[in-house]
GROMACS .gro file of C-alpha atoms in nm:
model
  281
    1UNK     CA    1   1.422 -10.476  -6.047
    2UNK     CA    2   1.460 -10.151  -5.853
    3UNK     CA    3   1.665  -9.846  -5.988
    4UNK     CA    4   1.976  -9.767  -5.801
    5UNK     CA    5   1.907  -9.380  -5.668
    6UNK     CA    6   2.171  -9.080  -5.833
    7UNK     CA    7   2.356  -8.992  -5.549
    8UNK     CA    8   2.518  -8.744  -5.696
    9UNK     CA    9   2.202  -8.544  -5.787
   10UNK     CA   10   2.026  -8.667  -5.441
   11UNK     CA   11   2.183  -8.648  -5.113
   12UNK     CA   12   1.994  -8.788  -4.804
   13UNK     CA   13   2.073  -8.641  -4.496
   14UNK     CA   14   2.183  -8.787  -4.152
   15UNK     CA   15   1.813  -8.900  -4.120
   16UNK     CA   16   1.808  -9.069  -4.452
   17UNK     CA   17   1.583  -8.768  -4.598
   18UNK     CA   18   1.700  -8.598  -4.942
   19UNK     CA   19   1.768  -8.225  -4.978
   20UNK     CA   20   1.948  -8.005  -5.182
   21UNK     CA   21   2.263  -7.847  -5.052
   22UNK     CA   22   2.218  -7.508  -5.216
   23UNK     CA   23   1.824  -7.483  -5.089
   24UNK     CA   24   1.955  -7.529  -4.716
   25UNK     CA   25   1.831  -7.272  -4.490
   26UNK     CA   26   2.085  -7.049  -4.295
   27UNK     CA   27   1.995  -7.075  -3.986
   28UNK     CA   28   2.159  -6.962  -3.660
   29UNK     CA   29   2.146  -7.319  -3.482
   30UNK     CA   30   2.295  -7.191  -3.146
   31UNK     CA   31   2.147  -7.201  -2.780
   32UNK     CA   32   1.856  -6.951  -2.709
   33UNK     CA   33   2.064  -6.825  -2.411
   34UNK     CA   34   2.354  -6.729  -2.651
   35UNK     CA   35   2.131  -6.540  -2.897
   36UNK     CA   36   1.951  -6.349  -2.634
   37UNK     CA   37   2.278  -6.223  -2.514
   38UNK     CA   38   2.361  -6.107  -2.865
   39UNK     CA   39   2.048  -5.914  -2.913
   40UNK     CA   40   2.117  -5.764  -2.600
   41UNK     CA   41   2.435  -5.643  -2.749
   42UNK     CA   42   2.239  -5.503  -3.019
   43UNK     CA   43   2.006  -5.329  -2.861
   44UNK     CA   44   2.256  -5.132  -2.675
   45UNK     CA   45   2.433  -5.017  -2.964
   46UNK     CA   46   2.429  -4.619  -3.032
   47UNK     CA   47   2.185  -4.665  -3.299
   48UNK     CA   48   1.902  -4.853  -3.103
   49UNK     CA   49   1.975  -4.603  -2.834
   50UNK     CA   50   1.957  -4.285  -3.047
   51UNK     CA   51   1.640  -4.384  -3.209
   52UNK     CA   52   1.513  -4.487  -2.820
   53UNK     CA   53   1.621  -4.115  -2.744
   54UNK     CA   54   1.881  -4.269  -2.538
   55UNK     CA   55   2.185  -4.036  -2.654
   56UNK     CA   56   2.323  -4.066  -2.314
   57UNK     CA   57   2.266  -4.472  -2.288
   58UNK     CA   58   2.445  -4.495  -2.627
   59UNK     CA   59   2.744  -4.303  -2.492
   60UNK     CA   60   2.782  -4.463  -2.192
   61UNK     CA   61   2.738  -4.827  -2.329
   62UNK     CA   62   2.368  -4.864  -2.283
   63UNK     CA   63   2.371  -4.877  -1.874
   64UNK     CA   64   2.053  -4.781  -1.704
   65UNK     CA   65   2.252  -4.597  -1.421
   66UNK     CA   66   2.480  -4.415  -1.683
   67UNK     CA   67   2.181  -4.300  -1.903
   68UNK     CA   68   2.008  -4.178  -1.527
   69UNK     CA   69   2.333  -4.015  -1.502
   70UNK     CA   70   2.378  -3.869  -1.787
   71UNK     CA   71   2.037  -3.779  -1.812
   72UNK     CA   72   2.074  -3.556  -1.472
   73UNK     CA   73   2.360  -3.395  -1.658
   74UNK     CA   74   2.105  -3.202  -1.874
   75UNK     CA   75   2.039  -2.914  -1.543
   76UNK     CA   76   2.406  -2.801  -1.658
   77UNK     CA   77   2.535  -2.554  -1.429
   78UNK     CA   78   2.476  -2.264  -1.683
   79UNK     CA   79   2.135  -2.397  -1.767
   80UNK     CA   80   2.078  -2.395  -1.310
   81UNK     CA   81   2.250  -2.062  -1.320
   82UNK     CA   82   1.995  -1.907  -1.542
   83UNK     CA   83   1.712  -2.027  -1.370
   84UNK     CA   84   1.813  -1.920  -1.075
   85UNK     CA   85   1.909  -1.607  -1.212
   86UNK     CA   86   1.593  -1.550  -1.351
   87UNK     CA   87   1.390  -1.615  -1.036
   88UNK     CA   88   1.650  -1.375  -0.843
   89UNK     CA   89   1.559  -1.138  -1.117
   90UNK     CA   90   1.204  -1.099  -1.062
   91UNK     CA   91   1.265  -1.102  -0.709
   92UNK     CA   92   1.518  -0.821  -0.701
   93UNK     CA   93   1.301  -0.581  -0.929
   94UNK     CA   94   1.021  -0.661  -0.636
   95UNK     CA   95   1.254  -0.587  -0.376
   96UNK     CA   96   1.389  -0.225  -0.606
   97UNK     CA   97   1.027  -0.123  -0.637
   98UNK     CA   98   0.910  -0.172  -0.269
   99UNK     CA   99   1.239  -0.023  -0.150
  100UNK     CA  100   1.166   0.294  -0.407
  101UNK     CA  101   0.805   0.319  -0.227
  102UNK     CA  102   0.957   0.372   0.128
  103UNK     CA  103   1.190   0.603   0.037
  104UNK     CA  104   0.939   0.797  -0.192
  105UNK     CA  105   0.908   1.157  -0.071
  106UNK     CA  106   0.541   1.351  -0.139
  107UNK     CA  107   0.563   1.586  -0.352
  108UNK     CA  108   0.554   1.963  -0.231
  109UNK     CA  109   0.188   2.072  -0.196
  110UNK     CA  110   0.049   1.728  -0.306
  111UNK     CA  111  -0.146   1.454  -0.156
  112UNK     CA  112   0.037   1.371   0.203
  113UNK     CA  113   0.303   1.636   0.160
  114UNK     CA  114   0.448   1.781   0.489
  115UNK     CA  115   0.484   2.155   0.587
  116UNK     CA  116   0.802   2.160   0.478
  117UNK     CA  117   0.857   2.144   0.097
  118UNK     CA  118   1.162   1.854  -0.037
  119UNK     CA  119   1.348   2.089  -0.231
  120UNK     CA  120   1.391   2.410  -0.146
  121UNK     CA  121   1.276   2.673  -0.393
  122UNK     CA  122   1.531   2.955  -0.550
  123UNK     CA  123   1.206   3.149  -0.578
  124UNK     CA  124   1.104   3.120  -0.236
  125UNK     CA  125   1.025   3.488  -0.166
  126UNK     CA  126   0.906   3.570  -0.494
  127UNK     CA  127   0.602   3.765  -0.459
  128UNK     CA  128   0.514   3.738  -0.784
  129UNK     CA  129   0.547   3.405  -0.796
  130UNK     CA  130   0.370   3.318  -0.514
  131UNK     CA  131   0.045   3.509  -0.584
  132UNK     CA  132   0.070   3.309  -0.933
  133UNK     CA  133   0.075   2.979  -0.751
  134UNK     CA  134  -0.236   3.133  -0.495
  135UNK     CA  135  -0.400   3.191  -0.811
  136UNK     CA  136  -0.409   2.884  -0.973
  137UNK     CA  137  -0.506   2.699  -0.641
  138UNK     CA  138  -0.823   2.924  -0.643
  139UNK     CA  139  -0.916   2.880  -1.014
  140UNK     CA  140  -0.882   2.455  -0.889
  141UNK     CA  141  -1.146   2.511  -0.587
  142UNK     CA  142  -1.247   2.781  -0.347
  143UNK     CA  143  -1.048   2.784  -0.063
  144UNK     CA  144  -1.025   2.965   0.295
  145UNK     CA  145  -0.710   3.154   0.376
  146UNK     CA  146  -0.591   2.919   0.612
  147UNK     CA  147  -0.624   2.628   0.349
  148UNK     CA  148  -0.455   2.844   0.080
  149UNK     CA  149  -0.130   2.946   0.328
  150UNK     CA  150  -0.070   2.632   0.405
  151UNK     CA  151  -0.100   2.490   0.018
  152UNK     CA  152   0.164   2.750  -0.068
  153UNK     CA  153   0.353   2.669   0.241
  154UNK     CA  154   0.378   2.309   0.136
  155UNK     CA  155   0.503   2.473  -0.236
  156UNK     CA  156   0.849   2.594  -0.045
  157UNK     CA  157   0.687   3.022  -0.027
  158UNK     CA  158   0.823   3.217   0.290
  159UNK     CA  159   0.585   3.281   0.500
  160UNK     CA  160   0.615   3.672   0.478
  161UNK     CA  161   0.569   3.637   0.108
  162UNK     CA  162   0.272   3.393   0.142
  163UNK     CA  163   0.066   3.620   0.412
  164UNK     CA  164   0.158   3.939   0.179
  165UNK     CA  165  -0.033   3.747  -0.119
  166UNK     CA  166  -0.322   3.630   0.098
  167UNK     CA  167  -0.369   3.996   0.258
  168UNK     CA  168  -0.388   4.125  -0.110
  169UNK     CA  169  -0.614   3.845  -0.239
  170UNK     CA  170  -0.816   3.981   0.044
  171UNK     CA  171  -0.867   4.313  -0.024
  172UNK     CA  172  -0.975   4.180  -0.412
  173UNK     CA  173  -1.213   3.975  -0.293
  174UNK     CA  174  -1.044   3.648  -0.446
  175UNK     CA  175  -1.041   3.533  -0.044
  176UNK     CA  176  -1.350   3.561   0.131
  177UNK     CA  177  -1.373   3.337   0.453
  178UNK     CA  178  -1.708   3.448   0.553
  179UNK     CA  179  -1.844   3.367   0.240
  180UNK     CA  180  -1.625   3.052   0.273
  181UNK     CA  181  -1.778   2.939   0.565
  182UNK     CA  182  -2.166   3.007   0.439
  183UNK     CA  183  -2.117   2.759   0.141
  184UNK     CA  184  -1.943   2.562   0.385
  185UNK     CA  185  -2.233   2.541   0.624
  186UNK     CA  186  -2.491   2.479   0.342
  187UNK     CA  187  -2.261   2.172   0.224
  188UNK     CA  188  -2.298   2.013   0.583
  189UNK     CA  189  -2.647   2.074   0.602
  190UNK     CA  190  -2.719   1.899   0.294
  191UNK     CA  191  -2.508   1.644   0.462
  192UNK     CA  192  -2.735   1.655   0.741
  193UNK     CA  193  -2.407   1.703   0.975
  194UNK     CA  194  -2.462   1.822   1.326
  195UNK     CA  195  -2.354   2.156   1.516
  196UNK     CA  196  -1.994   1.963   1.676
  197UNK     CA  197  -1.972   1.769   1.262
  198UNK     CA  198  -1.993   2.145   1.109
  199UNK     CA  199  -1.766   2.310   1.371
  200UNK     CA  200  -1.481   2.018   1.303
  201UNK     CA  201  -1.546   2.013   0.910
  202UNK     CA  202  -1.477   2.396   0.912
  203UNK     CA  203  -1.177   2.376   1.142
  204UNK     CA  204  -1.009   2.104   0.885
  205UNK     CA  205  -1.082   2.319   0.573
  206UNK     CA  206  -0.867   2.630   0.741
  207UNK     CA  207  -1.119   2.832   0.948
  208UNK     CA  208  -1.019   3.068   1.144
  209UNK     CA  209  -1.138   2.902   1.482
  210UNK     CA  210  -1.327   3.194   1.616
  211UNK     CA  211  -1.503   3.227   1.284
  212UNK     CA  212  -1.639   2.871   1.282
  213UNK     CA  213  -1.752   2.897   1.622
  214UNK     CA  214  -1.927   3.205   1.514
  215UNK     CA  215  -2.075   3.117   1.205
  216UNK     CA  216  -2.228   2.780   1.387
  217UNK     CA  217  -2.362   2.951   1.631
  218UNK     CA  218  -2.538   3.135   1.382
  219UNK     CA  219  -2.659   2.885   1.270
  220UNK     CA  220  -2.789   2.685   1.578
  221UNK     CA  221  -3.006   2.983   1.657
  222UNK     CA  222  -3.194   2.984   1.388
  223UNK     CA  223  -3.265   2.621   1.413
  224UNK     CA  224  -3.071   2.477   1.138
  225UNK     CA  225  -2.929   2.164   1.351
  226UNK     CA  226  -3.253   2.113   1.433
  227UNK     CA  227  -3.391   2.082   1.113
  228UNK     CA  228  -3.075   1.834   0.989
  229UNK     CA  229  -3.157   1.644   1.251
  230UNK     CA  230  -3.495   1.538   1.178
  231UNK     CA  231  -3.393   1.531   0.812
  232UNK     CA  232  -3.178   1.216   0.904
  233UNK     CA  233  -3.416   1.078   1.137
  234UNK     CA  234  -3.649   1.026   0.816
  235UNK     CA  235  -3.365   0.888   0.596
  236UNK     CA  236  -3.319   0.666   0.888
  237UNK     CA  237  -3.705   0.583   0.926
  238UNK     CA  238  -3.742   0.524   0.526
  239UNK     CA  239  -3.470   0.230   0.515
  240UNK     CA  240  -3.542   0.051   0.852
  241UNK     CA  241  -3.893   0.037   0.771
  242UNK     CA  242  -4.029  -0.297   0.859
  243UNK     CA  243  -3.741  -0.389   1.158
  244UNK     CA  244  -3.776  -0.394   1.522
  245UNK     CA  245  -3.826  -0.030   1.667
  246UNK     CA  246  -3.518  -0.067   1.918
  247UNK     CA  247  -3.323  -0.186   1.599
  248UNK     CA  248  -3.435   0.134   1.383
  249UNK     CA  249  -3.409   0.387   1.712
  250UNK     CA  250  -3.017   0.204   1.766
  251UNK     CA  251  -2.934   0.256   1.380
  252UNK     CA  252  -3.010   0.626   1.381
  253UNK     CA  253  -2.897   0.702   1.755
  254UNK     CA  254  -2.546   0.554   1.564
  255UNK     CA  255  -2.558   0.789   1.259
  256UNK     CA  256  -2.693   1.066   1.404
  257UNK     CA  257  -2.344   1.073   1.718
  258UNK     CA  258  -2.112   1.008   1.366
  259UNK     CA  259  -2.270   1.366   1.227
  260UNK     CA  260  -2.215   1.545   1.524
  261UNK     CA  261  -2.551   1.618   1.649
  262UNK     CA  262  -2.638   1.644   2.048
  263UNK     CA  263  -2.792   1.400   2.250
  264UNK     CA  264  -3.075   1.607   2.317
  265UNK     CA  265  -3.140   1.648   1.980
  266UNK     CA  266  -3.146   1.331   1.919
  267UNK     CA  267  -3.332   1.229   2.197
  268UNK     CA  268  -3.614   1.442   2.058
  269UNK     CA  269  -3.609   1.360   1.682
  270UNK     CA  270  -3.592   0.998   1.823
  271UNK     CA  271  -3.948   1.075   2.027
  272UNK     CA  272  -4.144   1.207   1.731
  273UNK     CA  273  -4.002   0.990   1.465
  274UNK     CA  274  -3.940   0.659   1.593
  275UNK     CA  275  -4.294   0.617   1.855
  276UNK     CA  276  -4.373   0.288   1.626
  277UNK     CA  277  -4.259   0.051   1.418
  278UNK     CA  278  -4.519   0.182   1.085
  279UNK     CA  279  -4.227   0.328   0.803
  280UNK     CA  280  -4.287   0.646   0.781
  281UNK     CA  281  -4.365   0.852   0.420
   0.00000   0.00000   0.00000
């Protein structure tokens, strides 16, 4: 004879299986559709979007375009303004510096400096003064007269002052053209410079004009040109050895015109030096 079951220890349910009420699970028994929409609603709350790095998404609800939005909001106009500013910093400080270069002034006396000094000097027609500044140029580098009146020229002197100096350093011996021009003239034949590359060097170092001529002259006479000239012609031979003998005759036909020597001259050194193409010692 079968037992009758407890059924107030066993319950059975709708499909005539037993379970106990307090071990039921809790679970959420709604449509998928609804509990994807409330997950949605979670995601988007200020905490999911703070720890996405959303702070804009979570104050704005969570919207894509609002978080774009708000995002853009980060260029604030003070953080724009300082960029800008910034840039249009750097580029005014450019624009300061080259606009101090072109209206730089040279200095009296210095590199690229005029004939007329940029501040007039209280001291102007100081004598003393002057032959101070003459003196100081000298102990620097020797100088011709010329060279030295226009230096103090270019320091704001009067001229009267400046030629008084100059006539005095004269008589001393502390100006000496004609010595001048001898050291000159042994510098430019060590440079192997011609009779017209002499005559102009001398001219731009403050020669008296009739000097130079004079002291070239000299010079050509006793066969000084001539012997620069062939001087250069062997430089000229010793590094285009090996090239074609028009090449090596064109090379020092173009250095020889740059030092100032005649055609002739060259013509001639050309002759002896340049009859082959075998270097020369």
């Amino acid at each position: 004879m079968g037992t009758v079951p407890d059924f107030a220890t066993d319950s059975r349910s709708d499909s005539g299986f037993p379970h106990t009420v307090n071990s039921l699970p809790t679970a959420d028994v709604r449509p998928v559709a609804s509990q994807k929409n409330d997950s949605y609603k979670e995601d988007s709350s200020p905490v999911q979007a703070a720890a996405l790095g959303l702070e804009h998404g979570a104050r704005f609800g969570g919207s894509l375009e609002d978080i774009d939005s708000a995002a853009n909001t980060d260029m604030s106009d003070e953080s724009l303004a300082g960029h800008h500013t910034s840039r249009g910093h750097c580029s005014s400080r450019g624009f300061d510096r080259k606009a101090r270069r072109r209206g730089r002034h040279p200095r009296a006396g210095g590199f690229g400096g005029g004939s007329a000094p940029a501040v007039p000097r209280a001291d102007a027609d100081d004598a003393d003064v002057c032959r101070e500044a003459a003196l100081t140029l000298l102990d620097a580098a020797a100088r011709s007269s010329g060279a030295l009146a226009r230096r103090l020229a270019d320091k704001g002197f009067d001229t009267n002052v400046i030629n008084q100096v100059i006539d005095r350093l004269t008589r001393l011996g502390l100006v000496n053209d004609q010595a001048y021009a001898q050291d000159l003239l042994r510098s430019c034949l060590h440079r192997t410079l011609g009779e017209r590359g002499v005559l102009s060097e001398m001219t731009r170092k403050g020669l008296d004009s009739g000097l130079a001529a004079q002291v070239v002259a000299q010079a050509s006479r006793e066969g000084l040109f001539v012997d620069s000239a062939y001087e250069l012609g062997r430089k000229v031979a010793r590094k285009t050895a090996g090239l074609d003998l028009k090449v090596r005759k064109r090379r020092f036909w173009s250095a020889g015109s740059r030092k100032g020597h005649s055609p002739d001259l060259l013509n001639q050194v050309a002759a002896d030096l340049f009859a082959s193409d075998d270097p020369l010692d």
